[in-house]
Amino acid sequence: MSDYCQQKIAIGEELSPNQLKGLELVSLLSRGRDVVFAIDLTESVNLDEEARVRLKQIITDSLNKGDTVYIVPFSSQVNPTNPEINPLTDKDADTKGAATPIAFLNPEKDIERIIEKIPLKANLNEKNTDIQLAEHFIYENLAQINQNRLCKNQPIKKQSVVWLTDAPLNTSAGITSEKWIETPPNSPYRDSSTPESQNRQNWINHLKTAENTRQLKGENYDLSVIDLPATVQEFCTPAPGGKETCFVNSYLFNQLWLPVTILSIIIISLLGGGIFGWRYIKSINKSLKLEIEINDGDDKETRYLDNKKSLSIGEDIECLGGEIRGYLKREGNKLFIEPTRILPIFYKERELRQKQLIEGNIIRLKYPYNDKDFEIKITVSKTS
């Protein structure tokens, strides 16, 4: 893949719906977007006070932390004051005099930085806006940025272009003077059959820019926002063994296996916890059935005990002595004996002096009366 990454990007094969969803998910997991401010420098574009307010509103309200802002001025060429610099892909653009990129990390500082670097006044030396050249340059290079991320196994990002120009966007190949008179006479985009014109039209169609354009018309300008899908270009090549080698599926696996695994664990844990919780709530809402035998079956009775309820030993559960010796209490699915310490009661051959957790489904309690020992046997079961 490294050799491919060094080549100029080309439009790839159509992606499947699942691949598109996967790429969308990758972009959601990544931080930030690529946002391009494409500014027409020609005299015909006059950014009045309203335009500046709207531009500042976009910068202030729509940019998020993590966004990367690119500023691309254009006229008859792109970045006319430094045409040899690519303001989108040149890593040293800022040091060479171009105004990009700007990492939007600190809104208080970065908003002013962006506004300062956007050319809000027309350059009287710039004439003849080649709008199709600007479109071709921006869309192709934005695609290159995401493709480079794929090559480096980095998360791709959503991308947007904010156009400030009076020129028409998304026009068909071979722009005529009737459609836009400012296109330079020697521009290859005047001829629909030139490679430049056809390639630009292919990117327009591939990225579906016309379907994702929102436009606001001003007096001497149009402000248009075009949102581009988070996508890359796929190329599948036959390989030995009846197989083929592709880019996107392996990229999606590398990007998504960890978050998908973590999400799956969380979902399974939540489902498991939910099922356990539902079963627990269901179980504590059922009464416990208590089959009580006194003195080896001399007297038998059945009682039912609900959650957070209790039965007195000496009244609800009969025993000799005329006093309540303790309480059989239910807390959730656990049973406790809490002695009153008025008269003694024994559990597991030990006199109870404090609240005692009951273990098992068979409870054997003993108590003395008139120099004799008596036993209470309680068998616990759940009701259906």
CSV table of C-alpha atoms in Angstrom, one decimal:
chain,number,residue,atom,x,y,z
A,1,MET,CA,0.0,0.0,0.0
A,2,SER,CA,2.9,2.4,0.6
A,3,ASP,CA,3.7,2.6,-3.1
A,4,TYR,CA,0.0,3.4,-3.8
A,5,CYS,CA,0.0,6.1,-1.1
A,6,GLN,CA,2.7,8.0,-2.9
A,7,GLN,CA,0.6,8.3,-6.1
A,8,LYS,CA,-1.9,11.0,-6.9
A,9,ILE,CA,-5.4,10.0,-5.9
A,10,ALA,CA,-7.8,8.6,-8.5
A,11,ILE,CA,-11.5,7.8,-8.2
A,12,GLY,CA,-11.9,4.2,-7.0
A,13,GLU,CA,-14.5,1.5,-7.2
A,14,GLU,CA,-18.0,1.9,-5.8
A,15,LEU,CA,-18.2,1.0,-2.1
A,16,SER,CA,-20.9,-1.3,-0.7
A,17,PRO,CA,-23.5,0.1,1.7
A,18,ASN,CA,-21.8,-1.8,4.6
A,19,GLN,CA,-18.4,-0.3,3.7
A,20,LEU,CA,-20.0,3.2,3.6
A,21,LYS,CA,-21.6,2.6,7.0
A,22,GLY,CA,-18.3,1.4,8.4
A,23,LEU,CA,-16.4,4.5,7.1
A,24,GLU,CA,-19.1,6.7,8.6
A,25,LEU,CA,-18.6,4.9,11.9
A,26,VAL,CA,-14.9,5.5,11.7
A,27,SER,CA,-15.4,9.2,11.2
A,28,LEU,CA,-17.8,9.4,14.2
A,29,LEU,CA,-15.1,7.7,16.4
A,30,SER,CA,-12.4,10.1,15.2
A,31,ARG,CA,-12.1,13.6,16.5
A,32,GLY,CA,-13.0,16.6,14.4
A,33,ARG,CA,-13.6,17.4,10.7
A,34,ASP,CA,-11.7,19.0,7.8
A,35,VAL,CA,-13.3,22.4,7.1
A,36,VAL,CA,-12.2,24.4,4.1
A,37,PHE,CA,-13.0,28.1,3.7
A,38,ALA,CA,-12.8,28.8,-0.1
A,39,ILE,CA,-12.6,32.5,-0.6
A,40,ASP,CA,-13.0,34.2,-4.0
A,41,LEU,CA,-10.4,37.1,-4.1
A,42,THR,CA,-11.7,38.8,-7.3
A,43,GLU,CA,-13.2,42.3,-7.3
A,44,SER,CA,-16.7,41.2,-8.1
A,45,VAL,CA,-17.0,39.6,-4.7
A,46,ASN,CA,-17.7,42.2,-2.1
A,47,LEU,CA,-18.0,40.9,1.5
A,48,ASP,CA,-20.2,43.5,3.2
A,49,GLU,CA,-20.7,43.7,6.9
A,50,GLU,CA,-23.5,41.1,6.7
A,51,ALA,CA,-21.3,38.6,5.0
A,52,ARG,CA,-18.6,39.1,7.6
A,53,VAL,CA,-21.1,38.6,10.4
A,54,ARG,CA,-22.3,35.4,8.8
A,55,LEU,CA,-18.8,34.1,8.3
A,56,LYS,CA,-17.9,34.8,11.9
A,57,GLN,CA,-21.1,33.1,12.9
A,58,ILE,CA,-20.1,30.0,11.0
A,59,ILE,CA,-16.7,30.0,12.6
A,60,THR,CA,-18.0,30.7,16.1
A,61,ASP,CA,-21.0,28.4,16.2
A,62,SER,CA,-20.2,25.5,13.9
A,63,LEU,CA,-16.6,24.7,14.4
A,64,ASN,CA,-15.8,22.1,17.1
A,65,LYS,CA,-12.7,21.2,19.0
A,66,GLY,CA,-10.6,18.9,17.0
A,67,ASP,CA,-11.6,20.4,13.6
A,68,THR,CA,-8.8,21.3,11.1
A,69,VAL,CA,-9.4,24.5,9.2
A,70,TYR,CA,-8.0,25.2,5.8
A,71,ILE,CA,-8.1,28.5,4.0
A,72,VAL,CA,-8.0,28.4,0.2
A,73,PRO,CA,-8.1,31.7,-1.6
A,74,PHE,CA,-8.7,31.5,-5.4
A,75,SER,CA,-9.2,33.6,-8.5
A,76,SER,CA,-7.9,32.6,-11.9
A,77,GLN,CA,-5.7,30.1,-10.0
A,78,VAL,CA,-5.7,28.6,-6.6
A,79,ASN,CA,-3.7,30.4,-3.8
A,80,PRO,CA,-2.7,33.1,-6.3
A,81,THR,CA,-0.2,34.8,-4.1
A,82,ASN,CA,1.7,31.5,-3.6
A,83,PRO,CA,0.5,29.3,-6.5
A,84,GLU,CA,3.4,26.8,-6.0
A,85,ILE,CA,2.0,26.0,-2.5
A,86,ASN,CA,-0.8,23.5,-2.0
A,87,PRO,CA,-2.7,25.0,1.0
A,88,LEU,CA,-4.5,21.6,1.6
A,89,THR,CA,-1.7,19.0,1.5
A,90,ASP,CA,1.6,20.9,1.9
A,91,LYS,CA,2.7,20.3,5.4
A,92,ASP,CA,4.8,23.4,5.4
A,93,ALA,CA,2.1,25.7,3.9
A,94,ASP,CA,1.9,27.9,7.0
A,95,THR,CA,5.7,28.5,7.1
A,96,LYS,CA,5.7,29.3,3.4
A,97,GLY,CA,3.2,32.0,3.6
A,98,ALA,CA,-0.1,30.1,3.2
A,99,ALA,CA,-2.7,30.4,6.0
A,100,THR,CA,-3.4,26.7,6.6
A,101,PRO,CA,-3.9,24.4,8.4
A,102,ILE,CA,-5.2,25.7,11.7
A,103,ALA,CA,-6.0,23.1,14.4
A,104,PHE,CA,-9.2,24.3,16.2
A,105,LEU,CA,-8.3,23.4,19.8
A,106,ASN,CA,-8.7,26.6,21.8
A,107,PRO,CA,-11.9,28.5,20.6
A,108,GLU,CA,-11.0,31.7,22.3
A,109,LYS,CA,-7.7,32.0,20.5
A,110,ASP,CA,-8.4,30.0,17.3
A,111,ILE,CA,-11.5,31.9,16.2
A,112,GLU,CA,-9.6,35.1,16.0
A,113,ARG,CA,-6.7,33.4,14.2
A,114,ILE,CA,-9.0,32.0,11.6
A,115,ILE,CA,-10.8,35.4,11.0
A,116,GLU,CA,-7.5,37.2,10.8
A,117,LYS,CA,-6.2,34.8,8.1
A,118,ILE,CA,-9.4,34.8,5.9
A,119,PRO,CA,-9.0,37.5,3.2
A,120,LEU,CA,-12.2,39.5,3.7
A,121,LYS,CA,-11.3,42.2,1.1
A,122,ALA,CA,-11.1,41.7,-2.6
A,123,ASN,CA,-7.7,41.9,-4.3
A,124,LEU,CA,-8.0,44.4,-7.1
A,125,ASN,CA,-5.2,42.7,-9.0
A,126,GLU,CA,-7.2,39.4,-9.2
A,127,LYS,CA,-9.6,38.9,-12.0
A,128,ASN,CA,-11.4,36.1,-13.8
A,129,THR,CA,-12.6,33.5,-11.3
A,130,ASP,CA,-11.9,30.0,-12.6
A,131,ILE,CA,-14.5,28.4,-10.3
A,132,GLN,CA,-14.3,24.9,-11.8
A,133,LEU,CA,-10.5,24.9,-11.3
A,134,ALA,CA,-11.1,25.8,-7.6
A,135,GLU,CA,-13.8,23.0,-7.3
A,136,HIS,CA,-11.5,20.5,-8.9
A,137,PHE,CA,-8.6,21.4,-6.7
A,138,ILE,CA,-10.5,21.4,-3.4
A,139,TYR,CA,-12.5,18.2,-3.9
A,140,GLU,CA,-9.6,16.2,-5.3
A,141,ASN,CA,-7.2,17.3,-2.5
A,142,LEU,CA,-9.7,16.8,0.3
A,143,ALA,CA,-10.1,13.2,-1.1
A,144,GLN,CA,-6.3,12.9,-1.0
A,145,ILE,CA,-6.2,13.9,2.7
A,146,ASN,CA,-8.6,11.1,3.7
A,147,GLN,CA,-6.8,8.7,1.4
A,148,ASN,CA,-3.5,9.5,3.1
A,149,ARG,CA,-5.2,8.7,6.4
A,150,LEU,CA,-6.3,5.3,5.1
A,151,CYS,CA,-2.7,4.6,3.9
A,152,LYS,CA,-1.4,5.5,7.4
A,153,ASN,CA,-4.2,3.6,9.1
A,154,GLN,CA,-5.5,6.7,10.7
A,155,PRO,CA,-9.2,7.6,11.2
A,156,ILE,CA,-10.7,9.4,8.3
A,157,LYS,CA,-12.8,12.5,8.9
A,158,LYS,CA,-15.9,14.2,7.6
A,159,GLN,CA,-15.2,17.2,5.4
A,160,SER,CA,-17.0,20.4,4.6
A,161,VAL,CA,-16.3,23.3,2.2
A,162,VAL,CA,-17.6,26.9,2.9
A,163,TRP,CA,-17.6,28.8,-0.4
A,164,LEU,CA,-17.6,32.6,-0.6
A,165,THR,CA,-18.0,33.5,-4.2
A,166,ASP,CA,-20.4,34.9,-6.7
A,167,ALA,CA,-19.6,32.2,-9.2
A,168,PRO,CA,-22.0,29.2,-9.8
A,169,LEU,CA,-21.1,25.9,-8.2
A,170,ASN,CA,-21.7,22.3,-9.3
A,171,THR,CA,-22.1,23.3,-13.0
A,172,SER,CA,-21.7,20.8,-15.7
A,173,ALA,CA,-18.4,20.2,-17.5
A,174,GLY,CA,-17.5,22.7,-20.2
A,175,ILE,CA,-18.5,26.0,-18.5
A,176,THR,CA,-19.7,28.6,-21.1
A,177,SER,CA,-19.5,32.4,-21.0
A,178,GLU,CA,-23.3,32.4,-20.7
A,179,LYS,CA,-23.0,30.4,-17.6
A,180,TRP,CA,-20.0,32.2,-16.1
A,181,ILE,CA,-18.3,34.9,-18.0
A,182,GLU,CA,-15.2,35.2,-15.8
A,183,THR,CA,-13.7,31.8,-16.6
A,184,PRO,CA,-10.3,32.6,-18.2
A,185,PRO,CA,-10.2,32.2,-22.0
A,186,ASN,CA,-7.3,29.7,-21.7
A,187,SER,CA,-8.9,27.6,-19.0
A,188,PRO,CA,-9.2,23.9,-19.8
A,189,TYR,CA,-12.5,23.8,-18.0
A,190,ARG,CA,-14.2,25.7,-20.9
A,191,ASP,CA,-13.9,22.5,-22.9
A,192,SER,CA,-15.9,19.5,-21.6
A,193,SER,CA,-13.6,17.0,-23.3
A,194,THR,CA,-10.3,18.0,-21.6
A,195,PRO,CA,-8.9,15.6,-19.0
A,196,GLU,CA,-9.1,18.4,-16.3
A,197,SER,CA,-12.8,19.1,-17.1
A,198,GLN,CA,-13.7,15.4,-17.1
A,199,ASN,CA,-11.8,14.7,-13.9
A,200,ARG,CA,-13.4,17.6,-12.1
A,201,GLN,CA,-16.9,16.4,-13.2
A,202,ASN,CA,-16.1,12.9,-12.1
A,203,TRP,CA,-15.3,14.1,-8.6
A,204,ILE,CA,-18.4,16.3,-8.5
A,205,ASN,CA,-20.5,13.2,-9.4
A,206,HIS,CA,-18.6,10.8,-7.1
A,207,LEU,CA,-18.9,13.0,-4.0
A,208,LYS,CA,-22.5,14.1,-4.8
A,209,THR,CA,-21.7,17.7,-4.0
A,210,ALA,CA,-24.9,19.0,-5.6
A,211,GLU,CA,-27.0,16.9,-3.2
A,212,ASN,CA,-25.3,18.3,-0.2
A,213,THR,CA,-25.2,22.0,-0.9
A,214,ARG,CA,-26.8,24.6,1.2
A,215,GLN,CA,-26.7,28.2,-0.2
A,216,LEU,CA,-27.4,31.7,1.1
A,217,LYS,CA,-27.4,34.5,-1.5
A,218,GLY,CA,-26.0,37.9,-0.6
A,219,GLU,CA,-25.9,41.1,-2.6
A,220,ASN,CA,-22.5,40.6,-4.1
A,221,TYR,CA,-21.7,37.0,-3.0
A,222,ASP,CA,-23.1,33.6,-2.4
A,223,LEU,CA,-22.3,31.7,0.8
A,224,SER,CA,-22.5,28.0,0.2
A,225,VAL,CA,-21.8,25.1,2.5
A,226,ILE,CA,-21.1,21.7,1.0
A,227,ASP,CA,-20.8,18.7,3.3
A,228,LEU,CA,-18.8,15.8,1.9
A,229,PRO,CA,-19.2,12.2,3.1
A,230,ALA,CA,-16.4,10.5,5.0
A,231,THR,CA,-15.1,8.3,2.3
A,232,VAL,CA,-12.0,6.8,0.7
A,233,GLN,CA,-11.2,5.3,-2.7
A,234,GLU,CA,-11.3,1.5,-3.1
A,235,PHE,CA,-9.1,-0.5,-5.4
A,236,CYS,CA,-9.3,-4.3,-5.6
A,237,THR,CA,-6.7,-6.2,-7.5
A,238,PRO,CA,-6.8,-10.0,-8.3
A,239,ALA,CA,-4.3,-12.0,-6.3
A,240,PRO,CA,-3.0,-15.6,-6.5
A,241,GLY,CA,-5.2,-18.3,-5.2
A,242,GLY,CA,-8.4,-17.0,-6.6
A,243,LYS,CA,-8.4,-14.1,-4.2
A,244,GLU,CA,-8.2,-10.3,-4.5
A,245,THR,CA,-6.5,-7.6,-2.4
A,246,CYS,CA,-8.4,-4.5,-1.4
A,247,PHE,CA,-8.0,-1.5,0.9
A,248,VAL,CA,-11.2,-0.7,2.6
A,249,ASN,CA,-12.2,-3.9,4.4
A,250,SER,CA,-8.8,-4.4,6.0
A,251,TYR,CA,-8.8,-0.7,6.9
A,252,LEU,CA,-12.2,-1.0,8.5
A,253,PHE,CA,-11.1,-4.0,10.5
A,254,ASN,CA,-8.0,-2.2,11.8
A,255,GLN,CA,-10.0,0.8,12.8
A,256,LEU,CA,-13.1,-0.8,14.3
A,257,TRP,CA,-12.1,-4.1,15.9
A,258,LEU,CA,-11.1,-2.5,19.2
A,259,PRO,CA,-14.1,-0.2,19.7
A,260,VAL,CA,-16.5,-2.9,18.4
A,261,THR,CA,-15.0,-5.4,20.9
A,262,ILE,CA,-15.3,-2.9,23.8
A,263,LEU,CA,-18.8,-2.0,22.7
A,264,SER,CA,-19.7,-5.7,22.5
A,265,ILE,CA,-18.4,-6.3,26.0
A,266,ILE,CA,-20.4,-3.4,27.4
A,267,ILE,CA,-23.6,-4.6,25.6
A,268,ILE,CA,-23.1,-8.2,26.9
A,269,SER,CA,-22.4,-6.9,30.4
A,270,LEU,CA,-25.5,-4.7,30.3
A,271,LEU,CA,-27.6,-7.5,28.9
A,272,GLY,CA,-26.2,-9.9,31.5
A,273,GLY,CA,-26.7,-7.4,34.2
A,274,GLY,CA,-30.2,-6.7,33.0
A,275,ILE,CA,-31.2,-10.3,32.9
A,276,PHE,CA,-29.7,-10.9,36.3
A,277,GLY,CA,-31.5,-7.8,37.6
A,278,TRP,CA,-34.8,-8.9,36.1
A,279,ARG,CA,-34.5,-12.3,37.5
A,280,TYR,CA,-33.5,-10.9,40.9
A,281,ILE,CA,-36.5,-8.5,41.0
A,282,LYS,CA,-38.8,-11.3,39.9
A,283,SER,CA,-37.5,-13.6,42.6
A,284,ILE,CA,-37.8,-11.1,45.5
A,285,ASN,CA,-41.4,-10.3,44.4
A,286,LYS,CA,-42.3,-14.0,45.0
A,287,SER,CA,-43.3,-15.2,48.5
A,288,LEU,CA,-41.2,-17.7,50.2
A,289,LYS,CA,-43.0,-20.8,51.4
A,290,LEU,CA,-42.2,-21.9,55.0
A,291,GLU,CA,-43.2,-25.4,56.1
A,292,ILE,CA,-42.9,-25.3,59.8
A,293,GLU,CA,-42.7,-28.5,62.0
A,294,ILE,CA,-42.7,-28.2,65.8
A,295,ASN,CA,-41.3,-31.1,68.0
A,296,ASP,CA,-40.6,-33.6,65.2
A,297,GLY,CA,-43.9,-33.1,63.5
A,298,ASP,CA,-46.2,-32.9,66.5
A,299,ASP,CA,-47.5,-29.7,64.9
A,300,LYS,CA,-47.2,-28.6,61.3
A,301,GLU,CA,-48.2,-25.4,59.6
A,302,THR,CA,-47.4,-23.5,56.4
A,303,ARG,CA,-46.6,-19.8,56.3
A,304,TYR,CA,-45.6,-17.4,53.4
A,305,LEU,CA,-43.0,-14.7,53.8
A,306,ASP,CA,-42.8,-11.7,51.5
A,307,ASN,CA,-39.7,-9.4,50.9
A,308,LYS,CA,-39.1,-7.0,53.8
A,309,LYS,CA,-41.6,-8.8,56.0
A,310,SER,CA,-41.0,-10.8,59.2
A,311,LEU,CA,-42.6,-13.6,61.3
A,312,SER,CA,-42.4,-13.5,65.1
A,313,ILE,CA,-41.1,-16.7,66.8
A,314,GLY,CA,-43.4,-17.1,69.7
A,315,GLU,CA,-46.5,-15.6,68.0
A,316,ASP,CA,-46.6,-16.1,64.2
A,317,ILE,CA,-44.6,-19.3,64.7
A,318,GLU,CA,-45.8,-20.9,67.9
A,319,CYS,CA,-43.4,-21.9,70.7
A,320,LEU,CA,-43.8,-22.4,74.4
A,321,GLY,CA,-43.0,-19.7,76.9
A,322,GLY,CA,-45.5,-17.0,76.1
A,323,GLU,CA,-42.9,-14.5,74.9
A,324,ILE,CA,-41.5,-13.6,71.5
A,325,ARG,CA,-38.0,-15.0,71.3
A,326,GLY,CA,-37.0,-13.5,68.0
A,327,TYR,CA,-38.0,-12.6,64.4
A,328,LEU,CA,-37.5,-14.4,61.2
A,329,LYS,CA,-36.9,-11.6,58.7
A,330,ARG,CA,-36.6,-11.6,54.9
A,331,GLU,CA,-34.4,-9.1,53.1
A,332,GLY,CA,-34.4,-9.8,49.4
A,333,ASN,CA,-33.6,-13.5,49.0
A,334,LYS,CA,-31.9,-13.7,52.4
A,335,LEU,CA,-33.3,-14.8,55.7
A,336,PHE,CA,-32.2,-13.6,59.1
A,337,ILE,CA,-33.0,-14.5,62.7
A,338,GLU,CA,-33.0,-11.4,65.0
A,339,PRO,CA,-33.3,-12.4,68.7
A,340,THR,CA,-35.2,-10.3,71.2
A,341,ARG,CA,-33.0,-11.7,74.0
A,342,ILE,CA,-36.0,-11.9,76.3
A,343,LEU,CA,-35.9,-15.7,76.2
A,344,PRO,CA,-33.1,-17.7,74.7
A,345,ILE,CA,-33.2,-19.3,71.2
A,346,PHE,CA,-30.4,-21.4,69.6
A,347,TYR,CA,-29.3,-21.8,66.0
A,348,LYS,CA,-26.6,-24.4,65.1
A,349,GLU,CA,-26.2,-25.2,68.8
A,350,ARG,CA,-25.3,-21.5,69.6
A,351,GLU,CA,-27.5,-19.1,71.4
A,352,LEU,CA,-28.3,-16.1,69.3
A,353,ARG,CA,-27.5,-12.7,70.7
A,354,GLN,CA,-27.5,-10.7,67.5
A,355,LYS,CA,-28.9,-10.7,64.0
A,356,GLN,CA,-27.9,-13.9,62.2
A,357,LEU,CA,-27.8,-14.8,58.5
A,358,ILE,CA,-29.5,-18.1,57.8
A,359,GLU,CA,-27.7,-20.6,55.6
A,360,GLY,CA,-29.4,-23.3,53.5
A,361,ASN,CA,-33.1,-24.1,53.0
A,362,ILE,CA,-33.6,-26.0,56.2
A,363,ILE,CA,-33.6,-24.0,59.5
A,364,ARG,CA,-33.4,-25.8,62.8
A,365,LEU,CA,-34.1,-23.7,65.9
A,366,LYS,CA,-34.0,-24.9,69.5
A,367,TYR,CA,-35.3,-23.3,72.6
A,368,PRO,CA,-35.5,-24.4,76.3
A,369,TYR,CA,-38.7,-24.5,78.3
A,370,ASN,CA,-39.2,-26.1,81.7
A,371,ASP,CA,-35.9,-27.9,81.6
A,372,LYS,CA,-36.6,-29.4,78.2
A,373,ASP,CA,-35.4,-28.6,74.8
A,374,PHE,CA,-37.8,-28.0,71.9
A,375,GLU,CA,-37.1,-27.8,68.2
A,376,ILE,CA,-38.6,-25.8,65.4
A,377,LYS,CA,-37.8,-27.0,61.9
A,378,ILE,CA,-38.5,-24.6,59.0
A,379,THR,CA,-38.2,-25.8,55.4
A,380,VAL,CA,-37.9,-22.9,52.9
A,381,SER,CA,-38.9,-23.1,49.3
A,382,LYS,CA,-39.8,-20.6,46.5
A,383,THR,CA,-43.3,-20.3,45.3
A,384,SER,CA,-43.9,-20.8,41.6
